[in-house]
Amino acid sequence: MKRLFILFSVLVPLAACAKAPGALGIVPAPKDVTIQNGSFKVKGAGFNIDPALQENTVQALNRLADDISVGTGRTSSVALANGLTPAAEVSSLKGFFFLCDPALPAENYRIEVGRKAVKVTASDHNGFLYAIQTLRQMLPVANYAGKAEPSGAWRLPCCVIEDGPQFAYRGMHMDPCRHFWSVEETKKYLDVMAMYKRNRLHWHLTEDQGWRIEIKKYPELTETGAFRNGTMVGHDFDSNDGIRYGGYYTQEQIREIVAYAGDLGITVIPEIDLPGHMQAALATYPELGCTGGPYDVWTIWGVSEDVLCVGKEETFTFLENVLDEVCELFPSEYIHIGGDECPKVRWENCPRCQARIRQLGLKSEGGVSKEQKLQNYVTSRIQKYLEGKGRKIIGWDEILEGDLDEGATVMSWRGTKGGIKAAGLGFDVIMTPTDYFYFDYQQGDPEKEPLGPGYIKIPLTMEKAYSFNPFDQIDASQQKHILGVQANLWTEYIATPEHLEYMLLPRMLALSEVQWCKPEKKDYARFENEVRTHQFAILDILGYKHHE
């Protein structure tokens, strides 16, 4: 009787965990997991692939098969699975099967692990990619590096996983303007994004401190605007290290990165920040400024008062020509146009800008200045231009100040108030509040961490990032306007790839669960345990630096 009681006391907790999303140690946690008895032996298992799968999906499956072959010491052959439908019973199969199921929503997948077979179904490239990432996390970490470990536990527990994301927009931001990142470094950044099921890279390509995108019509933008004559040292705005610094991406390199990201299921959204944060462009074409210059590519951080003169038609000609080439390079639905931190002091004293204000009949009213309304005009005009090319705009939450045209998407960075307001007005929103998702903020004691923004006194920990609820204070009827969540990683104080990775990780894993999992499915204790016991081992074998 005592032995029976002990057995019962063990089985009850196991039964209670049978549908726990984190039961397999996967990040982000799947939507629904059912653990069953038994396991599937991976060693030597063949890969059977639906002929309907896209070529880049097949390539991803071939890479998985190759890594398993190396890891187990026995070849997993790849063949076409002709004549099979998604309804095939896993009990009637043998090996791995990857079958297209049009009935599944985009980016969703289903994994059924039986004793003799694993059946994976999805309806699109991203769904299969996410299934692959889930399988990889269930295998020995050696599979990530194509490392031989024949004696490892190359078995998958029998289970059924049904999974799909909470949000369609799951973003991460990269800033190559303050410090420049090579093509290979950018690809490595994309790789770790893909591991945790992220699908948007917000690529910040223009700034006061450097212009990073080749524009064929304006070659001087990269000849002059991509390089600054030194960089401030630490927090001393009066200093300069005297080292010429810069770099840019050719259009060929941009196409390479966009294609690479696409194979990983990631859409690259470019940002051309306007009408502020344009001093690198003004250093190249001073006639586009209100004062006529001279201007230099900025060597300090912060916000320059020199912005584009929007009283001149040639400014809009310049912007439209730049955006023409941007649209040719990036197939993304969205183009980010910035709109943040645009001081109005130059416009207030510029005869051309004041003439434009009079021409448009703009008046200061309701706490909104006529100069702010002039920025609304710029946003609206650029939005209409891009709509003519079949594109939509995203702007930082400053674009809400004054009037905003229907169809714009607001990126809420100054806390959540902008996002709450935008959703209430019927605008789509991407949440990226500084207090939770500015990953340039130190993760621990600022006195002990690498140098960062001097005004940060409270660390932005992994737990703080994990705690964010995108729907907090959003009326249920307006929650449909929250497209997703993003974290931003500005690089004023980040000059090396190792430092970049250290600031990104492991907080990006916390972000992945905020983006992927419904709030009620999150569990920080479970998540932290999985990060420390399993995910760090994965990051280590791949050579990523991370905060402990």
Coordinates of C-alpha atoms in Angstrom, one line a residue:
M1 CA 0.0 0.0 0.0
K2 CA 2.9 2.4 0.9
R3 CA 4.6 1.6 -2.5
L4 CA 1.3 2.3 -4.3
F5 CA 1.0 5.6 -2.6
I6 CA 4.5 6.6 -3.6
L7 CA 3.8 5.7 -7.2
F8 CA 0.6 7.7 -7.1
S9 CA 2.4 10.7 -5.7
V10 CA 4.9 10.6 -8.6
L11 CA 2.3 10.1 -11.3
V12 CA 0.0 12.9 -10.2
P13 CA 2.6 15.7 -10.8
L14 CA 3.6 14.1 -14.1
A15 CA 0.0 14.1 -15.2
A16 CA -0.5 17.7 -14.1
C17 CA 2.5 18.7 -16.3
A18 CA 1.3 16.7 -19.4
K19 CA 0.1 19.8 -21.2
A20 CA 2.6 22.3 -19.7
P21 CA 3.9 24.5 -22.5
G22 CA 7.4 24.5 -21.0
A23 CA 7.6 20.7 -20.4
L24 CA 10.2 20.3 -23.2
G25 CA 12.4 23.3 -22.3
I26 CA 11.5 25.2 -25.5
V27 CA 11.9 29.0 -25.8
P28 CA 9.5 30.6 -26.7
A29 CA 7.2 28.1 -25.0
P30 CA 4.8 26.4 -27.4
K31 CA 1.1 27.1 -27.2
D32 CA 0.1 23.5 -26.4
V33 CA 2.2 20.5 -25.5
T34 CA 1.0 17.0 -24.7
I35 CA 3.6 14.6 -23.5
Q36 CA 3.1 10.9 -24.2
N37 CA 4.9 7.7 -23.3
G38 CA 8.0 6.6 -25.2
S39 CA 10.5 8.3 -27.5
F40 CA 11.6 8.4 -31.1
K41 CA 15.2 7.4 -32.1
V42 CA 16.6 10.1 -34.3
K43 CA 19.8 8.3 -35.3
G44 CA 19.7 7.3 -38.9
A45 CA 16.0 8.4 -39.3
G46 CA 15.3 9.4 -42.9
F47 CA 13.8 12.8 -43.9
N48 CA 10.7 12.6 -46.2
I49 CA 9.7 15.9 -47.6
D50 CA 6.5 17.0 -49.3
P51 CA 7.2 18.0 -53.0
A52 CA 5.0 21.1 -52.4
L53 CA 7.5 22.7 -50.0
Q54 CA 9.3 25.9 -51.1
E55 CA 13.0 25.5 -52.1
N56 CA 14.3 27.5 -49.1
T57 CA 12.2 25.3 -46.8
V58 CA 13.8 22.2 -48.4
Q59 CA 17.3 23.8 -47.9
A60 CA 16.5 24.4 -44.2
L61 CA 15.4 20.7 -43.8
N62 CA 18.6 19.5 -45.6
R63 CA 20.7 21.5 -43.1
L64 CA 18.9 19.9 -40.2
A65 CA 19.4 16.5 -41.7
D66 CA 23.1 17.2 -42.3
D67 CA 23.6 18.4 -38.7
I68 CA 21.8 15.3 -37.3
S69 CA 23.9 13.1 -39.5
V70 CA 27.1 14.6 -38.3
G71 CA 25.9 14.6 -34.7
T72 CA 24.7 11.0 -34.6
G73 CA 27.4 9.5 -36.8
R74 CA 24.8 8.0 -39.1
T75 CA 23.3 9.5 -42.3
S76 CA 19.8 10.7 -42.3
S77 CA 18.9 10.5 -46.0
V78 CA 16.5 13.0 -47.6
A79 CA 13.8 11.9 -50.1
L80 CA 10.5 13.2 -51.4
A81 CA 7.3 12.0 -49.6
N82 CA 5.1 11.4 -52.6
G83 CA 1.4 10.5 -52.2
L84 CA 1.1 11.4 -48.6
T85 CA -1.4 13.8 -47.1
P86 CA -1.3 15.7 -43.8
A87 CA -3.9 13.4 -42.5
A88 CA -1.5 10.4 -42.6
E89 CA -1.4 8.8 -39.2
V90 CA 2.0 9.1 -37.5
S91 CA 1.7 5.5 -36.3
S92 CA 1.7 4.3 -40.0
L93 CA 4.9 6.2 -40.8
K94 CA 8.7 5.6 -40.3
G95 CA 11.2 8.5 -40.1
F96 CA 10.7 12.2 -40.3
F97 CA 7.9 13.6 -42.4
F98 CA 7.4 17.2 -43.4
L99 CA 4.0 17.7 -45.0
C100 CA 2.2 20.9 -46.2
D101 CA -1.2 21.5 -44.6
P102 CA -2.9 24.5 -46.1
A103 CA -5.5 24.4 -43.3
L104 CA -3.0 25.6 -40.7
P105 CA -2.8 29.4 -40.2
A106 CA 0.3 31.2 -41.3
E107 CA 3.3 30.7 -39.1
N108 CA 1.6 27.9 -37.2
Y109 CA 2.9 24.3 -37.1
R110 CA 2.1 20.9 -35.6
I111 CA 4.6 18.3 -34.5
E112 CA 3.6 14.7 -33.7
V113 CA 6.3 12.5 -32.3
G114 CA 5.6 8.8 -32.3
R115 CA 7.8 5.9 -31.5
K116 CA 8.7 5.2 -35.1
A117 CA 8.0 8.6 -36.8
V118 CA 7.9 12.3 -36.5
K119 CA 5.3 14.2 -38.5
V120 CA 5.6 17.9 -39.0
T121 CA 2.9 20.0 -40.7
A122 CA 2.7 23.7 -41.6
S123 CA 1.2 25.8 -44.3
D124 CA 4.1 28.1 -45.1
H125 CA 7.9 28.6 -45.0
N126 CA 7.9 30.3 -41.6
G127 CA 5.8 27.6 -40.0
F128 CA 8.3 24.9 -41.0
L129 CA 11.2 27.0 -39.9
Y130 CA 9.6 27.4 -36.4
A131 CA 9.0 23.6 -36.2
I132 CA 12.7 23.1 -37.1
Q133 CA 13.8 25.5 -34.3
T134 CA 11.6 23.6 -31.9
L135 CA 13.0 20.2 -32.9
R136 CA 16.5 21.6 -32.6
Q137 CA 15.9 22.7 -29.0
M138 CA 14.6 19.2 -28.2
L139 CA 17.8 17.6 -29.6
P140 CA 21.3 17.6 -28.1
V141 CA 23.0 21.0 -28.4
A142 CA 25.6 19.5 -30.7
N143 CA 23.1 19.7 -33.5
Y144 CA 23.6 23.5 -33.6
A145 CA 27.2 23.3 -34.5
G146 CA 27.2 20.2 -36.6
K147 CA 29.3 18.6 -33.9
A148 CA 29.8 14.9 -33.6
E149 CA 28.3 13.4 -30.4
P150 CA 27.3 9.9 -31.4
S151 CA 26.8 8.7 -27.8
G152 CA 24.4 11.6 -27.0
A153 CA 20.7 11.3 -26.2
W154 CA 19.5 11.6 -29.8
R155 CA 15.9 10.8 -29.0
L156 CA 12.7 12.9 -29.1
P157 CA 10.1 12.3 -26.4
C158 CA 6.7 11.2 -27.8
C159 CA 4.5 14.2 -27.8
V160 CA 2.1 16.5 -29.7
I161 CA 3.0 20.1 -30.1
E162 CA 0.5 22.6 -31.6
D163 CA 2.0 26.1 -31.8
G164 CA 1.7 29.5 -33.3
P165 CA 2.5 33.1 -32.4
Q166 CA 0.4 35.6 -30.5
F167 CA 1.6 38.5 -32.6
A168 CA 2.2 38.7 -36.4
Y169 CA 4.9 41.4 -35.8
R170 CA 7.8 40.1 -33.7
G171 CA 10.6 42.6 -34.2
M172 CA 14.2 43.3 -33.2
H173 CA 16.0 46.6 -34.1
M174 CA 19.6 47.0 -35.2
D175 CA 21.5 50.3 -35.3
P176 CA 24.5 50.4 -37.6
C177 CA 24.6 54.2 -37.6
R178 CA 26.3 55.0 -34.3
H179 CA 28.6 52.0 -34.8
F180 CA 28.8 50.0 -38.0
W181 CA 28.2 46.2 -38.3
S182 CA 29.6 44.2 -41.2
V183 CA 27.5 41.9 -43.4
E184 CA 28.7 38.9 -41.5
E185 CA 28.0 40.4 -38.1
T186 CA 24.5 41.4 -39.4
K187 CA 23.9 37.8 -40.5
K188 CA 24.9 36.4 -37.1
Y189 CA 22.4 38.8 -35.5
L190 CA 19.7 37.5 -37.9
D191 CA 20.7 33.9 -37.1
V192 CA 20.0 34.3 -33.3
M193 CA 16.8 36.2 -34.1
A194 CA 15.6 33.3 -36.2
M195 CA 16.4 30.8 -33.5
Y196 CA 13.8 32.3 -31.3
K197 CA 11.1 32.8 -33.9
R198 CA 11.5 36.5 -34.6
N199 CA 10.2 37.7 -38.0
R200 CA 11.0 41.4 -38.4
L201 CA 14.4 43.2 -38.5
H202 CA 14.0 47.0 -38.1
W203 CA 17.2 48.3 -39.7
H204 CA 18.0 51.8 -38.7
L205 CA 20.1 53.0 -41.7
T206 CA 20.4 56.8 -41.5
E207 CA 21.4 59.1 -38.6
D208 CA 23.2 62.3 -37.6
Q209 CA 26.3 60.2 -37.1
G210 CA 26.3 58.3 -40.3
W211 CA 24.5 57.5 -43.6
R212 CA 24.7 53.7 -44.1
I213 CA 22.8 52.9 -47.4
E214 CA 24.2 53.4 -50.9
I215 CA 21.9 55.6 -53.0
K216 CA 23.0 55.5 -56.7
K217 CA 21.4 58.9 -57.5
Y218 CA 23.3 60.5 -54.6
P219 CA 26.7 58.8 -54.4
E220 CA 28.1 61.5 -52.1
L221 CA 25.8 60.3 -49.3
T222 CA 28.1 57.4 -48.7
E223 CA 31.3 59.1 -49.9
T224 CA 30.9 61.9 -47.4
G225 CA 27.9 61.1 -45.1
A226 CA 29.0 57.6 -44.1
F227 CA 32.2 58.8 -42.3
R228 CA 32.6 61.0 -39.3
N229 CA 35.8 62.7 -38.1
G230 CA 36.1 61.0 -34.7
T231 CA 33.7 60.0 -32.0
M232 CA 33.1 61.4 -28.5
V233 CA 34.7 59.5 -25.6
G234 CA 32.4 58.1 -22.9
H235 CA 29.9 60.7 -21.7
D236 CA 32.2 63.7 -22.5
F237 CA 30.4 65.7 -25.2
D238 CA 33.4 68.0 -25.5
S239 CA 35.8 65.1 -26.4
N240 CA 36.8 63.4 -29.7
D241 CA 39.0 60.4 -30.1
G242 CA 40.3 61.7 -33.4
I243 CA 39.7 58.5 -35.3
R244 CA 37.9 58.7 -38.6
Y245 CA 35.0 56.2 -38.4
G246 CA 32.3 54.9 -40.7
G247 CA 31.1 52.4 -43.3
Y248 CA 28.1 51.7 -45.4
Y249 CA 26.2 48.9 -47.2
T250 CA 26.4 48.7 -51.0
Q251 CA 23.1 47.9 -52.7
E252 CA 24.5 44.5 -53.6
Q253 CA 25.2 43.9 -49.9
I254 CA 21.7 45.0 -48.9
R255 CA 20.1 42.6 -51.4
E256 CA 22.3 39.9 -49.9
I257 CA 21.2 40.6 -46.4
V258 CA 17.5 40.9 -47.4
A259 CA 17.7 37.6 -49.1
Y260 CA 19.5 35.9 -46.2
A261 CA 16.9 37.2 -43.8
G262 CA 14.1 36.0 -46.1
D263 CA 15.4 32.5 -46.0
L264 CA 15.3 32.8 -42.2
G265 CA 11.7 33.9 -42.3
I266 CA 12.6 37.5 -41.4
T267 CA 11.4 40.6 -43.3
V268 CA 13.8 43.6 -43.2
I269 CA 12.1 46.9 -42.6
P270 CA 14.4 49.8 -43.4
E271 CA 14.3 53.1 -41.6
I272 CA 15.1 56.4 -43.3
D273 CA 14.7 58.8 -40.4
L274 CA 13.1 62.1 -41.4
P275 CA 12.9 65.1 -41.2
G276 CA 15.2 65.1 -38.1
H277 CA 18.4 62.9 -37.5
M278 CA 19.6 64.0 -41.0
Q279 CA 22.8 65.7 -40.2
A280 CA 24.9 63.2 -42.2
A281 CA 22.8 64.0 -45.2
L282 CA 23.1 67.7 -44.6
A283 CA 26.9 67.4 -44.3
T284 CA 26.7 66.0 -47.9
Y285 CA 24.1 68.4 -49.3
P286 CA 24.1 71.5 -47.1
E287 CA 21.6 73.2 -49.4
L288 CA 18.9 70.9 -47.9
G289 CA 19.2 72.6 -44.5
C290 CA 17.6 75.8 -43.2
T291 CA 20.9 77.6 -42.6
G292 CA 22.9 76.3 -45.6
G293 CA 25.6 75.0 -43.3
P294 CA 28.4 74.2 -43.2
Y295 CA 27.5 70.9 -41.5
D296 CA 29.6 68.0 -40.4
V297 CA 28.7 64.3 -39.8
W298 CA 28.0 64.5 -36.1
T299 CA 30.8 63.2 -33.8
I300 CA 28.7 63.3 -30.6
W301 CA 25.5 61.5 -29.5
G302 CA 22.2 63.2 -28.8
V303 CA 19.8 65.2 -31.0
S304 CA 21.0 67.8 -33.5
E305 CA 19.0 70.9 -34.0
D306 CA 19.9 70.9 -37.7
V307 CA 17.1 69.1 -39.6
L308 CA 15.9 69.1 -43.2
C309 CA 14.4 72.3 -44.5
V310 CA 10.9 71.3 -45.5
G311 CA 10.1 74.8 -46.9
K312 CA 12.2 73.8 -50.0
E313 CA 10.7 71.6 -52.7
E314 CA 14.1 70.2 -53.5
T315 CA 14.1 68.5 -50.0
F316 CA 11.0 66.5 -51.1
T317 CA 12.6 65.7 -54.4
F318 CA 15.6 64.4 -52.5
L319 CA 13.5 62.3 -50.1
E320 CA 11.4 60.8 -52.9
N321 CA 14.5 59.9 -55.0
V322 CA 16.0 58.2 -51.9
L323 CA 12.8 56.3 -51.1
D324 CA 12.5 55.2 -54.7
E325 CA 15.8 53.3 -54.4
V326 CA 14.9 52.1 -50.9
C327 CA 11.6 50.6 -52.2
E328 CA 13.6 48.8 -54.9
L329 CA 15.9 47.2 -52.4
F330 CA 13.4 46.2 -49.7
P331 CA 10.2 44.3 -50.6
S332 CA 8.8 44.9 -47.1
E333 CA 5.2 46.1 -46.7
Y334 CA 6.4 48.8 -44.3
I335 CA 9.0 51.6 -44.6
H336 CA 9.9 53.2 -41.3
I337 CA 10.2 57.0 -41.7
G338 CA 11.4 57.9 -38.2
G339 CA 9.7 61.1 -37.2
D340 CA 11.2 61.3 -33.8
E341 CA 13.2 64.0 -32.0
C342 CA 12.8 66.7 -34.6
P343 CA 13.6 70.0 -33.0
K344 CA 11.7 72.9 -34.5
V345 CA 14.2 75.8 -33.7
R346 CA 15.5 76.0 -37.3
W347 CA 12.0 76.0 -38.8
E348 CA 10.9 78.7 -36.4
N349 CA 13.6 81.0 -37.8
C350 CA 13.6 79.8 -41.4
P351 CA 11.9 82.1 -43.9
R352 CA 11.2 79.2 -46.3
C353 CA 9.6 77.0 -43.6
Q354 CA 7.5 79.9 -42.3
A355 CA 6.4 80.6 -45.9
R356 CA 5.3 77.0 -46.2
I357 CA 3.4 77.3 -43.0
R358 CA 1.6 80.3 -44.3
Q359 CA 0.9 78.6 -47.6
L360 CA -0.7 75.7 -45.9
G361 CA -2.6 77.9 -43.5
L362 CA -1.2 76.2 -40.4
K363 CA -2.0 77.7 -37.0
S364 CA -0.9 77.0 -33.5
E365 CA -3.9 75.6 -31.6
G366 CA -4.8 73.1 -29.0
G367 CA -1.3 72.9 -27.6
V368 CA 0.1 71.9 -31.0
S369 CA 2.4 74.5 -32.6
K370 CA 2.3 75.4 -36.3
E371 CA 5.8 74.0 -36.7
Q372 CA 4.6 70.6 -35.3
K373 CA 1.8 70.8 -37.8
L374 CA 4.4 71.4 -40.5
Q375 CA 5.9 68.0 -39.5
N376 CA 2.5 66.5 -39.8
Y377 CA 2.5 67.8 -43.4
V378 CA 5.8 66.1 -44.0
T379 CA 4.6 62.8 -42.6
S380 CA 1.4 62.9 -44.6
R381 CA 3.2 63.8 -47.9
I382 CA 5.7 61.1 -47.5
Q383 CA 3.0 58.6 -46.5
K384 CA 1.0 59.4 -49.6
Y385 CA 4.1 59.0 -51.8
L386 CA 4.9 55.6 -50.4
E387 CA 1.3 54.5 -50.6
G388 CA 1.6 55.2 -54.3
K389 CA 4.3 52.5 -54.3
G390 CA 2.1 50.1 -52.4
R391 CA 3.9 50.6 -49.1
K392 CA 2.8 51.6 -45.6
I393 CA 4.7 53.8 -43.1
I394 CA 5.8 53.2 -39.5
G395 CA 6.8 56.2 -37.4
W396 CA 8.0 56.7 -33.8
D397 CA 5.2 57.9 -31.5
E398 CA 6.0 61.6 -32.1
I399 CA 4.0 61.3 -35.4
L400 CA 0.9 61.3 -33.2
E401 CA 1.5 64.9 -32.1
G402 CA -1.0 66.8 -34.2
D403 CA -2.7 65.1 -37.2
L404 CA -2.0 61.7 -38.5
D405 CA -3.4 60.2 -41.7
E406 CA -5.3 56.9 -41.6
G407 CA -3.2 53.9 -42.4
A408 CA 0.0 54.9 -40.5
T409 CA 1.4 52.6 -37.9
V410 CA 2.8 54.0 -34.6
M411 CA 5.8 52.6 -32.9
S412 CA 5.4 53.5 -29.2
W413 CA 8.8 54.0 -27.6
R414 CA 8.3 56.8 -25.0
G415 CA 6.5 54.3 -22.7
T416 CA 3.2 52.8 -23.6
K417 CA 1.0 56.0 -23.6
G418 CA 1.6 56.7 -27.3
G419 CA 0.5 53.1 -28.2
I420 CA -2.5 53.3 -26.0
K421 CA -3.5 56.6 -27.5
A422 CA -2.9 55.4 -31.1
A423 CA -4.9 52.2 -30.6
G424 CA -7.8 54.3 -29.1
L425 CA -7.7 56.4 -32.3
G426 CA -7.8 53.3 -34.5
F427 CA -4.1 53.2 -35.6
D428 CA -2.1 50.0 -35.6
V429 CA 0.7 49.9 -33.0
I430 CA 4.0 48.2 -32.3
M431 CA 5.0 48.4 -28.7
T432 CA 8.6 49.1 -27.9
P433 CA 8.7 51.0 -24.6
T434 CA 12.1 52.2 -23.3
D435 CA 11.6 50.8 -19.8
Y436 CA 11.2 47.3 -21.0
F437 CA 12.8 47.0 -24.5
Y438 CA 15.7 49.4 -24.9
F439 CA 18.5 46.8 -24.8
D440 CA 21.3 49.4 -24.8
Y441 CA 20.3 50.0 -21.1
Q442 CA 22.5 48.0 -18.7
Q443 CA 21.2 44.6 -17.5
G444 CA 22.9 44.8 -14.1
D445 CA 24.5 47.3 -11.8
P446 CA 25.4 50.3 -14.1
E447 CA 28.6 50.7 -12.0
K448 CA 29.7 47.2 -12.9
E449 CA 28.3 46.8 -16.4
P450 CA 30.0 48.0 -19.6
L451 CA 29.6 51.7 -20.3
G452 CA 26.1 52.7 -21.4
P453 CA 23.8 55.7 -21.4
G454 CA 24.7 57.8 -18.3
Y455 CA 21.2 58.5 -17.3
I456 CA 20.3 54.9 -16.6
K457 CA 20.2 54.2 -12.9
I458 CA 17.9 51.2 -12.7
P459 CA 19.0 48.1 -14.7
L460 CA 16.8 46.6 -17.3
T461 CA 16.9 43.0 -16.4
M462 CA 15.7 39.9 -18.2
E463 CA 12.9 39.6 -15.7
K464 CA 11.8 43.2 -16.3
A465 CA 11.6 42.6 -20.0
Y466 CA 9.7 39.4 -19.5
S467 CA 7.1 41.1 -17.3
F468 CA 5.8 43.3 -20.1
N469 CA 2.1 42.9 -21.0
P470 CA 1.4 44.5 -24.4
F471 CA -2.3 44.7 -23.7
D472 CA -2.0 46.5 -20.4
Q473 CA -4.5 49.4 -20.3
I474 CA -5.7 48.6 -23.9
D475 CA -9.4 48.2 -24.2
A476 CA -10.4 44.7 -25.4
S477 CA -12.1 46.2 -28.5
Q478 CA -8.8 48.0 -29.4
Q479 CA -6.4 45.1 -28.8
K480 CA -6.6 44.1 -32.4
H481 CA -4.5 47.2 -33.2
I482 CA -1.5 45.9 -31.3
L483 CA 0.4 44.3 -34.2
G484 CA 3.3 43.2 -32.0
V485 CA 6.3 44.0 -29.9
Q486 CA 9.9 45.0 -30.6
A487 CA 13.1 45.7 -28.7
N488 CA 15.6 48.3 -29.8
L489 CA 19.4 48.1 -29.5
W490 CA 21.0 51.5 -30.0
T491 CA 24.8 51.4 -30.3
E492 CA 26.2 54.8 -29.1
Y493 CA 28.2 52.9 -26.5
I494 CA 28.5 49.5 -28.2
A495 CA 31.4 49.3 -30.6
T496 CA 32.2 45.5 -30.8
P497 CA 30.2 42.4 -31.9
E498 CA 30.9 40.8 -28.5
H499 CA 29.4 43.8 -26.6
L500 CA 26.4 43.9 -29.0
E501 CA 25.6 40.2 -28.3
Y502 CA 26.1 40.7 -24.6
M503 CA 23.5 43.5 -24.5
L504 CA 21.1 41.5 -26.7
L505 CA 21.3 38.2 -24.8
P506 CA 19.5 36.7 -22.9
R507 CA 17.0 39.6 -22.8
M508 CA 16.0 38.8 -26.4
L509 CA 14.8 35.4 -25.2
A510 CA 12.5 37.2 -22.7
L511 CA 11.2 39.3 -25.6
S512 CA 10.5 36.2 -27.6
E513 CA 8.0 34.9 -25.0
V514 CA 6.3 38.3 -24.8
Q515 CA 5.9 38.2 -28.6
W516 CA 5.0 34.6 -29.0
C517 CA 3.1 33.5 -25.8
K518 CA -0.2 34.8 -24.5
P519 CA 0.2 36.6 -21.2
E520 CA -1.6 33.8 -19.2
K521 CA 0.9 31.2 -20.6
K522 CA 4.0 33.0 -19.3
D523 CA 5.8 31.7 -16.3
Y524 CA 9.1 33.5 -15.4
A525 CA 10.4 30.8 -13.0
R526 CA 9.9 28.1 -15.7
F527 CA 11.5 30.4 -18.4
E528 CA 14.5 31.4 -16.3
N529 CA 15.2 27.8 -15.5
E530 CA 15.1 26.9 -19.2
V531 CA 17.4 29.7 -20.1
R532 CA 20.0 28.9 -17.5
T533 CA 19.9 25.1 -17.9
H534 CA 19.5 24.7 -21.7
Q535 CA 19.5 28.0 -23.7
F536 CA 22.8 29.2 -22.4
A537 CA 24.4 25.9 -23.6
I538 CA 23.0 26.5 -27.1
L539 CA 24.3 30.1 -27.2
D540 CA 27.7 29.0 -25.9
I541 CA 28.2 26.3 -28.5
L542 CA 27.3 28.8 -31.2
G543 CA 29.8 31.3 -29.8
Y544 CA 27.3 34.1 -28.7
K545 CA 28.3 36.3 -25.8
H546 CA 25.6 36.8 -23.2
H547 CA 25.0 38.3 -19.8
E548 CA 24.8 35.7 -17.0

